[in-house]
Amino acid sequence: MARIVALNAIFFLVPFAVYAIWLAAARRPLSDMASWPLKTIAYLSAGGFVLTAIALVFFIHFSAAPPGAEYRPATIGEDGRIVPGTLQ
């Protein structure tokens, strides 16, 4: 669960990081409030939400099991090691 939350936070924060890099390249102070107007923060937030939604749809679409797949639970192999469960 923490991995999912962390990935969503990263995708949301990507536009802010890109903007901060752009500010640094333009030699503008990052800590100055004039560099972060409310309108820009709103646009960055909207971009972060869109990027997060696209990432969620991508991961949901491509990480699912194929239709009709059957779960095989974990078992203990012949050498005594645990064989992880799979979708077949």
PDB file of N, CA and C in Angstrom:
ATOM      1  N   MET A   1       0.817  -1.191   0.000  1.00  0.00           N
ATOM      2  CA  MET A   1       0.000   0.000   0.000  1.00  0.00           C
ATOM      3  C   MET A   1       0.861   1.256   0.000  1.00  0.00           C
ATOM      4  N   ALA A   2       1.941   1.230   0.746  1.00  0.00           N
ATOM      5  CA  ALA A   2       2.832   2.394   0.795  1.00  0.00           C
ATOM      6  C   ALA A   2       3.477   2.643  -0.566  1.00  0.00           C
ATOM      7  N   ARG A   3       3.756   1.579  -1.301  1.00  0.00           N
ATOM      8  CA  ARG A   3       4.340   1.734  -2.633  1.00  0.00           C
ATOM      9  C   ARG A   3       3.372   2.438  -3.573  1.00  0.00           C
ATOM     10  N   ILE A   4       2.103   2.112  -3.487  1.00  0.00           N
ATOM     11  CA  ILE A   4       1.094   2.738  -4.341  1.00  0.00           C
ATOM     12  C   ILE A   4       0.964   4.217  -4.009  1.00  0.00           C
ATOM     13  N   VAL A   5       0.929   4.536  -2.733  1.00  0.00           N
ATOM     14  CA  VAL A   5       0.830   5.933  -2.315  1.00  0.00           C
ATOM     15  C   VAL A   5       2.072   6.702  -2.753  1.00  0.00           C
ATOM     16  N   ALA A   6       3.247   6.096  -2.598  1.00  0.00           N
ATOM     17  CA  ALA A   6       4.492   6.762  -2.990  1.00  0.00           C
ATOM     18  C   ALA A   6       4.538   7.012  -4.499  1.00  0.00           C
ATOM     19  N   LEU A   7       4.120   6.040  -5.293  1.00  0.00           N
ATOM     20  CA  LEU A   7       4.106   6.236  -6.742  1.00  0.00           C
ATOM     21  C   LEU A   7       3.146   7.355  -7.142  1.00  0.00           C
ATOM     22  N   ASN A   8       1.971   7.391  -6.532  1.00  0.00           N
ATOM     23  CA  ASN A   8       1.019   8.450  -6.843  1.00  0.00           C
ATOM     24  C   ASN A   8       1.570   9.810  -6.445  1.00  0.00           C
ATOM     25  N   ALA A   9       2.238   9.881  -5.311  1.00  0.00           N
ATOM     26  CA  ALA A   9       2.828  11.150  -4.877  1.00  0.00           C
ATOM     27  C   ALA A   9       3.925  11.586  -5.841  1.00  0.00           C
ATOM     28  N   ILE A  10       4.726  10.649  -6.313  1.00  0.00           N
ATOM     29  CA  ILE A  10       5.789  10.992  -7.261  1.00  0.00           C
ATOM     30  C   ILE A  10       5.199  11.529  -8.556  1.00  0.00           C
ATOM     31  N   PHE A  11       4.191  10.852  -9.089  1.00  0.00           N
ATOM     32  CA  PHE A  11       3.581  11.321 -10.330  1.00  0.00           C
ATOM     33  C   PHE A  11       2.923  12.683 -10.156  1.00  0.00           C
ATOM     34  N   PHE A  12       2.345  12.943  -8.988  1.00  0.00           N
ATOM     35  CA  PHE A  12       1.744  14.252  -8.736  1.00  0.00           C
ATOM     36  C   PHE A  12       2.813  15.342  -8.642  1.00  0.00           C
ATOM     37  N   LEU A  13       3.963  15.024  -8.079  1.00  0.00           N
ATOM     38  CA  LEU A  13       5.002  16.024  -7.843  1.00  0.00           C
ATOM     39  C   LEU A  13       5.922  16.264  -9.040  1.00  0.00           C
ATOM     40  N   VAL A  14       5.830  15.451 -10.079  1.00  0.00           N
ATOM     41  CA  VAL A  14       6.691  15.618 -11.253  1.00  0.00           C
ATOM     42  C   VAL A  14       6.564  17.008 -11.877  1.00  0.00           C
ATOM     43  N   PRO A  15       5.349  17.551 -12.116  1.00  0.00           N
ATOM     44  CA  PRO A  15       5.280  18.902 -12.695  1.00  0.00           C
ATOM     45  C   PRO A  15       5.935  19.962 -11.813  1.00  0.00           C
ATOM     46  N   PHE A  16       5.838  19.834 -10.506  1.00  0.00           N
ATOM     47  CA  PHE A  16       6.475  20.789  -9.598  1.00  0.00           C
ATOM     48  C   PHE A  16       7.997  20.692  -9.712  1.00  0.00           C
ATOM     49  N   ALA A  17       8.519  19.492  -9.828  1.00  0.00           N
ATOM     50  CA  ALA A  17       9.965  19.301  -9.961  1.00  0.00           C
ATOM     51  C   ALA A  17      10.463  19.882 -11.286  1.00  0.00           C
ATOM     52  N   VAL A  18       9.714  19.659 -12.354  1.00  0.00           N
ATOM     53  CA  VAL A  18      10.101  20.202 -13.662  1.00  0.00           C
ATOM     54  C   VAL A  18      10.095  21.728 -13.612  1.00  0.00           C
ATOM     55  N   TYR A  19       9.093  22.309 -12.977  1.00  0.00           N
ATOM     56  CA  TYR A  19       9.027  23.767 -12.853  1.00  0.00           C
ATOM     57  C   TYR A  19      10.186  24.296 -12.007  1.00  0.00           C
ATOM     58  N   ALA A  20      10.531  23.597 -10.945  1.00  0.00           N
ATOM     59  CA  ALA A  20      11.649  24.014 -10.101  1.00  0.00           C
ATOM     60  C   ALA A  20      12.962  23.945 -10.882  1.00  0.00           C
ATOM     61  N   ILE A  21      13.134  22.919 -11.702  1.00  0.00           N
ATOM     62  CA  ILE A  21      14.330  22.817 -12.539  1.00  0.00           C
ATOM     63  C   ILE A  21      14.369  23.970 -13.540  1.00  0.00           C
ATOM     64  N   TRP A  22      13.212  24.297 -14.108  1.00  0.00           N
ATOM     65  CA  TRP A  22      13.144  25.419 -15.038  1.00  0.00           C
ATOM     66  C   TRP A  22      13.493  26.731 -14.336  1.00  0.00           C
ATOM     67  N   LEU A  23      12.997  26.917 -13.131  1.00  0.00           N
ATOM     68  CA  LEU A  23      13.340  28.125 -12.372  1.00  0.00           C
ATOM     69  C   LEU A  23      14.842  28.192 -12.107  1.00  0.00           C
ATOM     70  N   ALA A  24      15.420  27.073 -11.745  1.00  0.00           N
ATOM     71  CA  ALA A  24      16.859  27.041 -11.474  1.00  0.00           C
ATOM     72  C   ALA A  24      17.654  27.328 -12.746  1.00  0.00           C
ATOM     73  N   ALA A  25      17.211  26.799 -13.883  1.00  0.00           N
ATOM     74  CA  ALA A  25      17.902  27.049 -15.150  1.00  0.00           C
ATOM     75  C   ALA A  25      17.782  28.514 -15.562  1.00  0.00           C
ATOM     76  N   ALA A  26      16.653  29.140 -15.211  1.00  0.00           N
ATOM     77  CA  ALA A  26      16.444  30.553 -15.533  1.00  0.00           C
ATOM     78  C   ALA A  26      17.080  31.466 -14.492  1.00  0.00           C
ATOM     79  N   ARG A  27      17.745  30.863 -13.517  1.00  0.00           N
ATOM     80  CA  ARG A  27      18.429  31.594 -12.434  1.00  0.00           C
ATOM     81  C   ARG A  27      17.470  32.472 -11.637  1.00  0.00           C
ATOM     82  N   ARG A  28      16.310  31.957 -11.386  1.00  0.00           N
ATOM     83  CA  ARG A  28      15.351  32.630 -10.514  1.00  0.00           C
ATOM     84  C   ARG A  28      15.387  31.951  -9.151  1.00  0.00           C
ATOM     85  N   PRO A  29      15.164  32.701  -8.098  1.00  0.00           N
ATOM     86  CA  PRO A  29      15.230  32.085  -6.759  1.00  0.00           C
ATOM     87  C   PRO A  29      14.051  31.132  -6.513  1.00  0.00           C
ATOM     88  N   LEU A  30      14.364  29.927  -6.078  1.00  0.00           N
ATOM     89  CA  LEU A  30      13.315  28.935  -5.824  1.00  0.00           C
ATOM     90  C   LEU A  30      12.499  29.266  -4.584  1.00  0.00           C
ATOM     91  N   SER A  31      13.118  29.894  -3.604  1.00  0.00           N
ATOM     92  CA  SER A  31      12.422  30.161  -2.349  1.00  0.00           C
ATOM     93  C   SER A  31      11.636  31.470  -2.364  1.00  0.00           C
ATOM     94  N   ASP A  32      11.723  32.232  -3.442  1.00  0.00           N
ATOM     95  CA  ASP A  32      10.992  33.485  -3.544  1.00  0.00           C
ATOM     96  C   ASP A  32       9.536  33.196  -3.910  1.00  0.00           C
ATOM     97  N   MET A  33       8.609  33.748  -3.145  1.00  0.00           N
ATOM     98  CA  MET A  33       7.185  33.495  -3.392  1.00  0.00           C
ATOM     99  C   MET A  33       6.729  34.080  -4.731  1.00  0.00           C
ATOM    100  N   ALA A  34       7.445  35.074  -5.253  1.00  0.00           N
ATOM    101  CA  ALA A  34       7.084  35.640  -6.554  1.00  0.00           C
ATOM    102  C   ALA A  34       7.319  34.634  -7.682  1.00  0.00           C
ATOM    103  N   SER A  35       8.176  33.653  -7.466  1.00  0.00           N
ATOM    104  CA  SER A  35       8.427  32.619  -8.472  1.00  0.00           C
ATOM    105  C   SER A  35       7.339  31.554  -8.495  1.00  0.00           C
ATOM    106  N   TRP A  36       6.501  31.536  -7.470  1.00  0.00           N
ATOM    107  CA  TRP A  36       5.446  30.520  -7.343  1.00  0.00           C
ATOM    108  C   TRP A  36       4.072  31.190  -7.195  1.00  0.00           C
ATOM    109  N   PRO A  37       3.586  31.885  -8.235  1.00  0.00           N
ATOM    110  CA  PRO A  37       2.262  32.510  -8.102  1.00  0.00           C
ATOM    111  C   PRO A  37       1.159  31.446  -7.998  1.00  0.00           C
ATOM    112  N   LEU A  38       0.049  31.856  -7.425  1.00  0.00           N
ATOM    113  CA  LEU A  38      -1.062  30.923  -7.185  1.00  0.00           C
ATOM    114  C   LEU A  38      -1.570  30.301  -8.484  1.00  0.00           C
ATOM    115  N   LYS A  39      -1.609  31.081  -9.555  1.00  0.00           N
ATOM    116  CA  LYS A  39      -2.078  30.564 -10.840  1.00  0.00           C
ATOM    117  C   LYS A  39      -1.163  29.451 -11.342  1.00  0.00           C
ATOM    118  N   THR A  40       0.142  29.626 -11.179  1.00  0.00           N
ATOM    119  CA  THR A  40       1.100  28.603 -11.603  1.00  0.00           C
ATOM    120  C   THR A  40       0.954  27.345 -10.755  1.00  0.00           C
ATOM    121  N   ILE A  41       0.763  27.513  -9.468  1.00  0.00           N
ATOM    122  CA  ILE A  41       0.562  26.353  -8.592  1.00  0.00           C
ATOM    123  C   ILE A  41      -0.712  25.607  -8.974  1.00  0.00           C
ATOM    124  N   ALA A  42      -1.758  26.342  -9.359  1.00  0.00           N
ATOM    125  CA  ALA A  42      -3.001  25.691  -9.793  1.00  0.00           C
ATOM    126  C   ALA A  42      -2.770  24.881 -11.059  1.00  0.00           C
ATOM    127  N   TYR A  43      -2.028  25.457 -12.017  1.00  0.00           N
ATOM    128  CA  TYR A  43      -1.731  24.721 -13.247  1.00  0.00           C
ATOM    129  C   TYR A  43      -0.868  23.484 -12.965  1.00  0.00           C
ATOM    130  N   LEU A  44       0.110  23.631 -12.100  1.00  0.00           N
ATOM    131  CA  LEU A  44       0.965  22.495 -11.752  1.00  0.00           C
ATOM    132  C   LEU A  44       0.169  21.404 -11.039  1.00  0.00           C
ATOM    133  N   SER A  45      -0.759  21.809 -10.178  1.00  0.00           N
ATOM    134  CA  SER A  45      -1.610  20.827  -9.482  1.00  0.00           C
ATOM    135  C   SER A  45      -2.504  20.092 -10.469  1.00  0.00           C
ATOM    136  N   ALA A  46      -3.093  20.838 -11.402  1.00  0.00           N
ATOM    137  CA  ALA A  46      -3.940  20.195 -12.414  1.00  0.00           C
ATOM    138  C   ALA A  46      -3.117  19.227 -13.259  1.00  0.00           C
ATOM    139  N   GLY A  47      -1.910  19.643 -13.637  1.00  0.00           N
ATOM    140  CA  GLY A  47      -1.036  18.747 -14.388  1.00  0.00           C
ATOM    141  C   GLY A  47      -0.653  17.518 -13.586  1.00  0.00           C
ATOM    142  N   GLY A  48      -0.426  17.702 -12.293  1.00  0.00           N
ATOM    143  CA  GLY A  48      -0.109  16.563 -11.432  1.00  0.00           C
ATOM    144  C   GLY A  48      -1.266  15.590 -11.316  1.00  0.00           C
ATOM    145  N   PHE A  49      -2.488  16.125 -11.190  1.00  0.00           N
ATOM    146  CA  PHE A  49      -3.664  15.255 -11.123  1.00  0.00           C
ATOM    147  C   PHE A  49      -3.854  14.488 -12.427  1.00  0.00           C
ATOM    148  N   VAL A  50      -3.663  15.158 -13.559  1.00  0.00           N
ATOM    149  CA  VAL A  50      -3.808  14.487 -14.856  1.00  0.00           C
ATOM    150  C   VAL A  50      -2.739  13.409 -15.018  1.00  0.00           C
ATOM    151  N   LEU A  51      -1.498  13.730 -14.673  1.00  0.00           N
ATOM    152  CA  LEU A  51      -0.418  12.753 -14.776  1.00  0.00           C
ATOM    153  C   LEU A  51      -0.655  11.555 -13.861  1.00  0.00           C
ATOM    154  N   THR A  52      -1.156  11.797 -12.667  1.00  0.00           N
ATOM    155  CA  THR A  52      -1.472  10.709 -11.742  1.00  0.00           C
ATOM    156  C   THR A  52      -2.594   9.834 -12.291  1.00  0.00           C
ATOM    157  N   ALA A  53      -3.618  10.457 -12.862  1.00  0.00           N
ATOM    158  CA  ALA A  53      -4.732   9.687 -13.433  1.00  0.00           C
ATOM    159  C   ALA A  53      -4.257   8.833 -14.604  1.00  0.00           C
ATOM    160  N   ILE A  54      -3.404   9.401 -15.455  1.00  0.00           N
ATOM    161  CA  ILE A  54      -2.870   8.633 -16.586  1.00  0.00           C
ATOM    162  C   ILE A  54      -2.037   7.458 -16.078  1.00  0.00           C
ATOM    163  N   ALA A  55      -1.229   7.687 -15.063  1.00  0.00           N
ATOM    164  CA  ALA A  55      -0.405   6.607 -14.506  1.00  0.00           C
ATOM    165  C   ALA A  55      -1.280   5.513 -13.893  1.00  0.00           C
ATOM    166  N   LEU A  56      -2.331   5.904 -13.182  1.00  0.00           N
ATOM    167  CA  LEU A  56      -3.229   4.908 -12.591  1.00  0.00           C
ATOM    168  C   LEU A  56      -3.891   4.051 -13.667  1.00  0.00           C
ATOM    169  N   VAL A  57      -4.389   4.690 -14.712  1.00  0.00           N
ATOM    170  CA  VAL A  57      -5.031   3.944 -15.800  1.00  0.00           C
ATOM    171  C   VAL A  57      -4.016   3.017 -16.462  1.00  0.00           C
ATOM    172  N   PHE A  58      -2.797   3.514 -16.697  1.00  0.00           N
ATOM    173  CA  PHE A  58      -1.758   2.695 -17.317  1.00  0.00           C
ATOM    174  C   PHE A  58      -1.448   1.464 -16.467  1.00  0.00           C
ATOM    175  N   PHE A  59      -1.216   1.678 -15.167  1.00  0.00           N
ATOM    176  CA  PHE A  59      -0.856   0.550 -14.308  1.00  0.00           C
ATOM    177  C   PHE A  59      -2.013  -0.432 -14.126  1.00  0.00           C
ATOM    178  N   ILE A  60      -3.224   0.073 -14.048  1.00  0.00           N
ATOM    179  CA  ILE A  60      -4.372  -0.821 -13.924  1.00  0.00           C
ATOM    180  C   ILE A  60      -4.543  -1.647 -15.190  1.00  0.00           C
ATOM    181  N   HIS A  61      -4.363  -0.998 -16.326  1.00  0.00           N
ATOM    182  CA  HIS A  61      -4.569  -1.691 -17.606  1.00  0.00           C
ATOM    183  C   HIS A  61      -3.494  -2.743 -17.879  1.00  0.00           C
ATOM    184  N   PHE A  62      -2.236  -2.423 -17.581  1.00  0.00           N
ATOM    185  CA  PHE A  62      -1.151  -3.320 -17.960  1.00  0.00           C
ATOM    186  C   PHE A  62      -0.667  -4.245 -16.857  1.00  0.00           C
ATOM    187  N   SER A  63      -1.154  -4.113 -15.629  1.00  0.00           N
ATOM    188  CA  SER A  63      -0.687  -5.002 -14.571  1.00  0.00           C
ATOM    189  C   SER A  63      -1.713  -6.066 -14.203  1.00  0.00           C
ATOM    190  N   ALA A  64      -2.820  -6.081 -14.879  1.00  0.00           N
ATOM    191  CA  ALA A  64      -3.859  -7.059 -14.567  1.00  0.00           C
ATOM    192  C   ALA A  64      -3.527  -8.410 -15.191  1.00  0.00           C
ATOM    193  N   ALA A  65      -4.114  -9.438 -14.642  1.00  0.00           N
ATOM    194  CA  ALA A  65      -3.939 -10.786 -15.181  1.00  0.00           C
ATOM    195  C   ALA A  65      -4.771 -10.922 -16.453  1.00  0.00           C
ATOM    196  N   PRO A  66      -4.362 -11.791 -17.346  1.00  0.00           N
ATOM    197  CA  PRO A  66      -5.145 -11.987 -18.561  1.00  0.00           C
ATOM    198  C   PRO A  66      -6.521 -12.576 -18.229  1.00  0.00           C
ATOM    199  N   PRO A  67      -7.511 -12.335 -19.075  1.00  0.00           N
ATOM    200  CA  PRO A  67      -8.845 -12.875 -18.809  1.00  0.00           C
ATOM    201  C   PRO A  67      -8.814 -14.400 -18.696  1.00  0.00           C
ATOM    202  N   GLY A  68      -9.506 -14.921 -17.722  1.00  0.00           N
ATOM    203  CA  GLY A  68      -9.581 -16.362 -17.516  1.00  0.00           C
ATOM    204  C   GLY A  68      -8.390 -16.939 -16.778  1.00  0.00           C
ATOM    205  N   ALA A  69      -7.497 -16.098 -16.298  1.00  0.00           N
ATOM    206  CA  ALA A  69      -6.328 -16.604 -15.580  1.00  0.00           C
ATOM    207  C   ALA A  69      -6.753 -17.200 -14.240  1.00  0.00           C
ATOM    208  N   GLU A  70      -6.061 -18.236 -13.858  1.00  0.00           N
ATOM    209  CA  GLU A  70      -6.377 -18.930 -12.608  1.00  0.00           C
ATOM    210  C   GLU A  70      -5.190 -18.798 -11.663  1.00  0.00           C
ATOM    211  N   TYR A  71      -5.464 -18.495 -10.415  1.00  0.00           N
ATOM    212  CA  TYR A  71      -4.406 -18.322  -9.418  1.00  0.00           C
ATOM    213  C   TYR A  71      -3.968 -19.678  -8.878  1.00  0.00           C
ATOM    214  N   ARG A  72      -2.682 -19.930  -8.921  1.00  0.00           N
ATOM    215  CA  ARG A  72      -2.091 -21.132  -8.324  1.00  0.00           C
ATOM    216  C   ARG A  72      -1.400 -20.682  -7.036  1.00  0.00           C
ATOM    217  N   PRO A  73      -1.848 -21.136  -5.888  1.00  0.00           N
ATOM    218  CA  PRO A  73      -1.256 -20.675  -4.626  1.00  0.00           C
ATOM    219  C   PRO A  73       0.182 -21.140  -4.462  1.00  0.00           C
ATOM    220  N   ALA A  74       0.870 -20.502  -3.539  1.00  0.00           N
ATOM    221  CA  ALA A  74       2.258 -20.870  -3.241  1.00  0.00           C
ATOM    222  C   ALA A  74       2.312 -22.304  -2.717  1.00  0.00           C
ATOM    223  N   THR A  75       3.379 -22.993  -3.082  1.00  0.00           N
ATOM    224  CA  THR A  75       3.563 -24.382  -2.650  1.00  0.00           C
ATOM    225  C   THR A  75       4.998 -24.561  -2.164  1.00  0.00           C
ATOM    226  N   ILE A  76       5.248 -25.698  -1.557  1.00  0.00           N
ATOM    227  CA  ILE A  76       6.603 -26.046  -1.144  1.00  0.00           C
ATOM    228  C   ILE A  76       7.158 -27.005  -2.196  1.00  0.00           C
ATOM    229  N   GLY A  77       8.286 -26.633  -2.788  1.00  0.00           N
ATOM    230  CA  GLY A  77       8.897 -27.432  -3.849  1.00  0.00           C
ATOM    231  C   GLY A  77       9.560 -28.679  -3.316  1.00  0.00           C
ATOM    232  N   GLU A  78      10.120 -29.458  -4.242  1.00  0.00           N
ATOM    233  CA  GLU A  78      10.765 -30.721  -3.878  1.00  0.00           C
ATOM    234  C   GLU A  78      11.990 -30.502  -2.997  1.00  0.00           C
ATOM    235  N   ASP A  79      12.682 -29.374  -3.176  1.00  0.00           N
ATOM    236  CA  ASP A  79      13.880 -29.125  -2.383  1.00  0.00           C
ATOM    237  C   ASP A  79      13.563 -28.371  -1.092  1.00  0.00           C
ATOM    238  N   GLY A  80      12.296 -28.234  -0.752  1.00  0.00           N
ATOM    239  CA  GLY A  80      11.894 -27.591   0.499  1.00  0.00           C
ATOM    240  C   GLY A  80      11.762 -26.078   0.412  1.00  0.00           C
ATOM    241  N   ARG A  81      11.972 -25.509  -0.757  1.00  0.00           N
ATOM    242  CA  ARG A  81      11.830 -24.058  -0.932  1.00  0.00           C
ATOM    243  C   ARG A  81      10.390 -23.721  -1.301  1.00  0.00           C
ATOM    244  N   ILE A  82      10.010 -22.506  -0.921  1.00  0.00           N
ATOM    245  CA  ILE A  82       8.651 -22.044  -1.245  1.00  0.00           C
ATOM    246  C   ILE A  82       8.619 -21.543  -2.682  1.00  0.00           C
ATOM    247  N   VAL A  83       7.675 -22.061  -3.458  1.00  0.00           N
ATOM    248  CA  VAL A  83       7.466 -21.610  -4.839  1.00  0.00           C
ATOM    249  C   VAL A  83       6.324 -20.599  -4.787  1.00  0.00           C
ATOM    250  N   PRO A  84       6.554 -19.334  -5.215  1.00  0.00           N
ATOM    251  CA  PRO A  84       5.516 -18.315  -5.104  1.00  0.00           C
ATOM    252  C   PRO A  84       4.283 -18.652  -5.938  1.00  0.00           C
ATOM    253  N   GLY A  85       3.167 -18.086  -5.557  1.00  0.00           N
ATOM    254  CA  GLY A  85       1.933 -18.258  -6.310  1.00  0.00           C
ATOM    255  C   GLY A  85       2.030 -17.555  -7.658  1.00  0.00           C
ATOM    256  N   THR A  86       1.280 -18.065  -8.625  1.00  0.00           N
ATOM    257  CA  THR A  86       1.297 -17.496  -9.972  1.00  0.00           C
ATOM    258  C   THR A  86      -0.110 -17.420 -10.533  1.00  0.00           C
ATOM    259  N   LEU A  87      -0.245 -16.617 -11.580  1.00  0.00           N
ATOM    260  CA  LEU A  87      -1.486 -16.573 -12.343  1.00  0.00           C
ATOM    261  C   LEU A  87      -1.249 -17.303 -13.664  1.00  0.00           C
ATOM    262  N   GLN A  88      -2.046 -18.345 -13.912  1.00  0.00           N
ATOM    263  CA  GLN A  88      -1.877 -19.114 -15.160  1.00  0.00           C
ATOM    264  C   GLN A  88      -3.169 -19.200 -15.895  1.00  0.00           C
TER     265      GLN A  88
END
